[in-house]
Amino acid sequence: MPYTWTDTSQDNQELRLWPHQSLPAHGFAATILGIFTLSTIPLYGLIGTVLLWGILPFMLLALGAMWYALRRNERDLQIMEVLTLTPDDLHLTRQSPKGAPQEWHCNPYWTQVNMHQKGGPVPHYVTLSGAGREVEIGAFLSEDERKELYAELSEKVRRIATP
């Protein structure tokens, strides 16, 4: 699961969510090496000819584009959402790779945890509403993980809102 619950004190809890990171550093290196190795196989027959110098720049350009795309994807997945639940306040902070952190506060008593099965950007879209706003949480999780998050979050908010 790409999220964890932490009990920071007796009544305080913290939820941390992050997107799946399916390509670790050694996987990135192996992918680039594999692409380079497989793309050079057709060039072996052209060694010593002028055609090699015509095709080689395009092969290296494709390899560079793949490098850039994989690094960009890794950078874009550096999202962290932190929800802090206390008896007096729910505080959600979303840190994106670009821009300033986005924050939302609400009294737990007035907070509603909603799941929009259809109509959201993803199926089973989980939102928190209160203080005149509705904010998404965990949109990058898989559908089953969002369902599980909704059940856990609903229970924890209900429990912390009732004294």
PDB file of C-alpha atoms in Angstrom:
ATOM      1  CA  MET A   1       0.000   0.000   0.000  1.00  0.00           C
ATOM      2  CA  PRO A   2       1.363   3.402  -0.873  1.00  0.00           C
ATOM      3  CA  TYR A   3       0.031   4.942   2.313  1.00  0.00           C
ATOM      4  CA  THR A   4       0.647   4.548   6.040  1.00  0.00           C
ATOM      5  CA  TRP A   5      -1.143   5.511   9.233  1.00  0.00           C
ATOM      6  CA  THR A   6       0.933   6.741  12.171  1.00  0.00           C
ATOM      7  CA  ASP A   7      -0.268   7.426  15.703  1.00  0.00           C
ATOM      8  CA  THR A   8       1.641  10.562  16.702  1.00  0.00           C
ATOM      9  CA  SER A   9       0.013  10.684  20.151  1.00  0.00           C
ATOM     10  CA  GLN A  10      -3.034   9.260  21.924  1.00  0.00           C
ATOM     11  CA  ASP A  11      -5.627  11.201  19.899  1.00  0.00           C
ATOM     12  CA  ASN A  12      -3.525  12.366  16.962  1.00  0.00           C
ATOM     13  CA  GLN A  13      -3.064  10.334  13.802  1.00  0.00           C
ATOM     14  CA  GLU A  14      -1.245  11.009  10.567  1.00  0.00           C
ATOM     15  CA  LEU A  15      -1.884   9.560   7.115  1.00  0.00           C
ATOM     16  CA  ARG A  16       0.863   9.749   4.486  1.00  0.00           C
ATOM     17  CA  LEU A  17       0.048   8.955   0.838  1.00  0.00           C
ATOM     18  CA  TRP A  18       2.376   8.743  -2.165  1.00  0.00           C
ATOM     19  CA  PRO A  19       2.102   7.359  -5.719  1.00  0.00           C
ATOM     20  CA  HIS A  20       3.531   3.995  -6.720  1.00  0.00           C
ATOM     21  CA  GLN A  21       7.198   4.108  -7.686  1.00  0.00           C
ATOM     22  CA  SER A  22       7.472   1.121 -10.013  1.00  0.00           C
ATOM     23  CA  LEU A  23      10.926   1.822 -11.491  1.00  0.00           C
ATOM     24  CA  PRO A  24      13.750   1.949  -8.934  1.00  0.00           C
ATOM     25  CA  ALA A  25      17.189   3.345  -9.787  1.00  0.00           C
ATOM     26  CA  HIS A  26      18.695  -0.016 -10.793  1.00  0.00           C
ATOM     27  CA  GLY A  27      15.625  -0.680 -12.975  1.00  0.00           C
ATOM     28  CA  PHE A  28      16.143   2.676 -14.688  1.00  0.00           C
ATOM     29  CA  ALA A  29      19.786   1.840 -15.410  1.00  0.00           C
ATOM     30  CA  ALA A  30      18.869  -1.628 -16.701  1.00  0.00           C
ATOM     31  CA  THR A  31      16.151  -0.179 -18.959  1.00  0.00           C
ATOM     32  CA  ILE A  32      18.459   2.414 -20.520  1.00  0.00           C
ATOM     33  CA  LEU A  33      21.238  -0.168 -20.964  1.00  0.00           C
ATOM     34  CA  GLY A  34      18.790  -2.636 -22.528  1.00  0.00           C
ATOM     35  CA  ILE A  35      17.416  -0.045 -24.944  1.00  0.00           C
ATOM     36  CA  PHE A  36      20.945   0.996 -25.925  1.00  0.00           C
ATOM     37  CA  THR A  37      22.079  -2.607 -26.411  1.00  0.00           C
ATOM     38  CA  LEU A  38      19.055  -3.647 -28.465  1.00  0.00           C
ATOM     39  CA  SER A  39      19.137  -0.523 -30.624  1.00  0.00           C
ATOM     40  CA  THR A  40      22.805  -1.060 -31.537  1.00  0.00           C
ATOM     41  CA  ILE A  41      22.253  -4.612 -32.849  1.00  0.00           C
ATOM     42  CA  PRO A  42      21.067  -3.437 -36.303  1.00  0.00           C
ATOM     43  CA  LEU A  43      24.065  -1.090 -36.489  1.00  0.00           C
ATOM     44  CA  TYR A  44      26.666  -3.887 -36.337  1.00  0.00           C
ATOM     45  CA  GLY A  45      26.146  -4.638 -40.021  1.00  0.00           C
ATOM     46  CA  LEU A  46      26.769  -0.996 -40.852  1.00  0.00           C
ATOM     47  CA  ILE A  47      30.135  -0.656 -39.120  1.00  0.00           C
ATOM     48  CA  GLY A  48      32.642   0.860 -41.533  1.00  0.00           C
ATOM     49  CA  THR A  49      30.001   2.363 -43.818  1.00  0.00           C
ATOM     50  CA  VAL A  50      28.704   5.893 -44.244  1.00  0.00           C
ATOM     51  CA  LEU A  51      25.172   4.741 -43.349  1.00  0.00           C
ATOM     52  CA  LEU A  52      26.261   4.147 -39.740  1.00  0.00           C
ATOM     53  CA  TRP A  53      26.870   7.889 -39.288  1.00  0.00           C
ATOM     54  CA  GLY A  54      23.449   8.653 -40.790  1.00  0.00           C
ATOM     55  CA  ILE A  55      21.541   6.330 -38.457  1.00  0.00           C
ATOM     56  CA  LEU A  56      23.597   6.683 -35.252  1.00  0.00           C
ATOM     57  CA  PRO A  57      22.455  10.235 -34.364  1.00  0.00           C
ATOM     58  CA  PHE A  58      18.781   9.213 -34.583  1.00  0.00           C
ATOM     59  CA  MET A  59      19.395   6.164 -32.395  1.00  0.00           C
ATOM     60  CA  LEU A  60      21.142   8.324 -29.794  1.00  0.00           C
ATOM     61  CA  LEU A  61      18.350  10.909 -30.020  1.00  0.00           C
ATOM     62  CA  ALA A  62      15.763   8.183 -29.314  1.00  0.00           C
ATOM     63  CA  LEU A  63      17.828   6.955 -26.363  1.00  0.00           C
ATOM     64  CA  GLY A  64      18.090  10.507 -25.006  1.00  0.00           C
ATOM     65  CA  ALA A  65      14.327  10.974 -25.381  1.00  0.00           C
ATOM     66  CA  MET A  66      13.700   7.768 -23.428  1.00  0.00           C
ATOM     67  CA  TRP A  67      16.122   8.934 -20.710  1.00  0.00           C
ATOM     68  CA  TYR A  68      14.317  12.278 -20.468  1.00  0.00           C
ATOM     69  CA  ALA A  69      10.835  10.681 -20.398  1.00  0.00           C
ATOM     70  CA  LEU A  70      11.740   8.244 -17.623  1.00  0.00           C
ATOM     71  CA  ARG A  71      13.403  10.971 -15.521  1.00  0.00           C
ATOM     72  CA  ARG A  72      10.449  13.317 -16.062  1.00  0.00           C
ATOM     73  CA  ASN A  73       8.024  10.590 -14.983  1.00  0.00           C
ATOM     74  CA  GLU A  74      10.087   9.949 -11.848  1.00  0.00           C
ATOM     75  CA  ARG A  75      10.123  13.668 -11.004  1.00  0.00           C
ATOM     76  CA  ASP A  76       6.368  14.012 -11.591  1.00  0.00           C
ATOM     77  CA  LEU A  77       5.661  11.181  -9.133  1.00  0.00           C
ATOM     78  CA  GLN A  78       7.239  13.034  -6.209  1.00  0.00           C
ATOM     79  CA  ILE A  79       3.823  13.830  -4.705  1.00  0.00           C
ATOM     80  CA  MET A  80       3.205  13.554  -0.970  1.00  0.00           C
ATOM     81  CA  GLU A  81      -0.117  14.011   0.776  1.00  0.00           C
ATOM     82  CA  VAL A  82      -0.197  14.241   4.581  1.00  0.00           C
ATOM     83  CA  LEU A  83      -3.458  14.244   6.519  1.00  0.00           C
ATOM     84  CA  THR A  84      -3.187  15.014  10.228  1.00  0.00           C
ATOM     85  CA  LEU A  85      -6.215  14.109  12.341  1.00  0.00           C
ATOM     86  CA  THR A  86      -6.626  15.665  15.787  1.00  0.00           C
ATOM     87  CA  PRO A  87      -9.814  16.083  17.851  1.00  0.00           C
ATOM     88  CA  ASP A  88      -9.827  19.805  16.956  1.00  0.00           C
ATOM     89  CA  ASP A  89      -8.549  19.888  13.376  1.00  0.00           C
ATOM     90  CA  LEU A  90      -8.107  17.939  10.151  1.00  0.00           C
ATOM     91  CA  HIS A  91      -5.151  19.297   8.196  1.00  0.00           C
ATOM     92  CA  LEU A  92      -4.383  18.078   4.677  1.00  0.00           C
ATOM     93  CA  THR A  93      -1.159  19.132   2.966  1.00  0.00           C
ATOM     94  CA  ARG A  94      -0.346  18.177  -0.618  1.00  0.00           C
ATOM     95  CA  GLN A  95       3.219  18.711  -1.805  1.00  0.00           C
ATOM     96  CA  SER A  96       3.579  18.548  -5.586  1.00  0.00           C
ATOM     97  CA  PRO A  97       6.902  18.419  -7.412  1.00  0.00           C
ATOM     98  CA  LYS A  98       6.091  21.856  -8.812  1.00  0.00           C
ATOM     99  CA  GLY A  99       4.732  24.760  -6.852  1.00  0.00           C
ATOM    100  CA  ALA A 100       3.978  25.554  -3.248  1.00  0.00           C
ATOM    101  CA  PRO A 101       2.254  23.109  -0.905  1.00  0.00           C
ATOM    102  CA  GLN A 102      -1.542  23.170  -0.941  1.00  0.00           C
ATOM    103  CA  GLU A 103      -3.260  23.085   2.446  1.00  0.00           C
ATOM    104  CA  TRP A 104      -6.782  22.510   3.759  1.00  0.00           C
ATOM    105  CA  HIS A 105      -8.118  22.722   7.343  1.00  0.00           C
ATOM    106  CA  CYS A 106     -11.458  21.673   8.761  1.00  0.00           C
ATOM    107  CA  ASN A 107     -13.080  20.782  12.066  1.00  0.00           C
ATOM    108  CA  PRO A 108     -13.485  16.963  12.185  1.00  0.00           C
ATOM    109  CA  TYR A 109     -17.066  17.307  13.381  1.00  0.00           C
ATOM    110  CA  TRP A 110     -18.052  19.036  10.120  1.00  0.00           C
ATOM    111  CA  THR A 111     -15.885  16.931   7.820  1.00  0.00           C
ATOM    112  CA  GLN A 112     -17.478  14.484   5.399  1.00  0.00           C
ATOM    113  CA  VAL A 113     -15.570  11.742   3.626  1.00  0.00           C
ATOM    114  CA  ASN A 114     -17.143  11.152   0.208  1.00  0.00           C
ATOM    115  CA  MET A 115     -16.603   8.581  -2.506  1.00  0.00           C
ATOM    116  CA  HIS A 116     -17.814   9.490  -5.982  1.00  0.00           C
ATOM    117  CA  GLN A 117     -18.180   6.183  -7.783  1.00  0.00           C
ATOM    118  CA  LYS A 118     -18.709   7.941 -11.120  1.00  0.00           C
ATOM    119  CA  GLY A 119     -18.246  11.479 -12.328  1.00  0.00           C
ATOM    120  CA  GLY A 120     -14.760  12.088 -10.923  1.00  0.00           C
ATOM    121  CA  PRO A 121     -11.483  12.017 -12.802  1.00  0.00           C
ATOM    122  CA  VAL A 122     -11.053   8.391 -11.660  1.00  0.00           C
ATOM    123  CA  PRO A 123     -13.578   5.741 -10.528  1.00  0.00           C
ATOM    124  CA  HIS A 124     -14.245   5.698  -6.780  1.00  0.00           C
ATOM    125  CA  TYR A 125     -12.856   9.213  -6.315  1.00  0.00           C
ATOM    126  CA  VAL A 126     -12.331  10.025  -2.609  1.00  0.00           C
ATOM    127  CA  THR A 127     -12.831  13.567  -1.341  1.00  0.00           C
ATOM    128  CA  LEU A 128     -12.995  15.385   1.976  1.00  0.00           C
ATOM    129  CA  SER A 129     -15.517  18.191   2.310  1.00  0.00           C
ATOM    130  CA  GLY A 130     -15.881  20.830   4.958  1.00  0.00           C
ATOM    131  CA  ALA A 131     -15.161  24.492   5.659  1.00  0.00           C
ATOM    132  CA  GLY A 132     -16.837  25.373   2.361  1.00  0.00           C
ATOM    133  CA  ARG A 133     -14.444  23.316   0.188  1.00  0.00           C
ATOM    134  CA  GLU A 134     -14.141  19.836  -1.211  1.00  0.00           C
ATOM    135  CA  VAL A 135     -10.623  18.460  -1.719  1.00  0.00           C
ATOM    136  CA  GLU A 136      -9.401  15.239  -3.287  1.00  0.00           C
ATOM    137  CA  ILE A 137      -7.245  12.761  -1.467  1.00  0.00           C
ATOM    138  CA  GLY A 138      -5.360   9.807  -2.929  1.00  0.00           C
ATOM    139  CA  ALA A 139      -6.431  10.276  -6.562  1.00  0.00           C
ATOM    140  CA  PHE A 140      -3.172   8.595  -7.659  1.00  0.00           C
ATOM    141  CA  LEU A 141      -4.015   5.343  -5.823  1.00  0.00           C
ATOM    142  CA  SER A 142      -5.474   2.327  -7.597  1.00  0.00           C
ATOM    143  CA  GLU A 143      -9.239   1.763  -7.512  1.00  0.00           C
ATOM    144  CA  ASP A 144      -9.061  -0.942  -4.831  1.00  0.00           C
ATOM    145  CA  GLU A 145      -6.702   1.171  -2.726  1.00  0.00           C
ATOM    146  CA  ARG A 146      -9.109   4.136  -2.939  1.00  0.00           C
ATOM    147  CA  LYS A 147     -11.974   1.919  -1.743  1.00  0.00           C
ATOM    148  CA  GLU A 148      -9.890   0.720   1.201  1.00  0.00           C
ATOM    149  CA  LEU A 149      -8.726   4.270   1.963  1.00  0.00           C
ATOM    150  CA  TYR A 150     -12.346   5.475   1.956  1.00  0.00           C
ATOM    151  CA  ALA A 151     -13.391   2.814   4.475  1.00  0.00           C
ATOM    152  CA  GLU A 152     -10.430   3.497   6.795  1.00  0.00           C
ATOM    153  CA  LEU A 153     -10.687   7.265   6.523  1.00  0.00           C
ATOM    154  CA  SER A 154     -14.450   7.288   7.117  1.00  0.00           C
ATOM    155  CA  GLU A 155     -14.032   5.219  10.264  1.00  0.00           C
ATOM    156  CA  LYS A 156     -11.158   7.299  11.642  1.00  0.00           C
ATOM    157  CA  VAL A 157     -12.885  10.630  10.984  1.00  0.00           C
ATOM    158  CA  ARG A 158     -16.118   9.322  12.519  1.00  0.00           C
ATOM    159  CA  ARG A 159     -14.248   8.064  15.578  1.00  0.00           C
ATOM    160  CA  ILE A 160     -12.254  11.269  16.097  1.00  0.00           C
ATOM    161  CA  ALA A 161     -15.314  13.527  15.554  1.00  0.00           C
ATOM    162  CA  THR A 162     -17.415  11.843  18.252  1.00  0.00           C
ATOM    163  CA  PRO A 163     -16.101  12.584  21.755  1.00  0.00           C
TER     164      PRO A 163
END
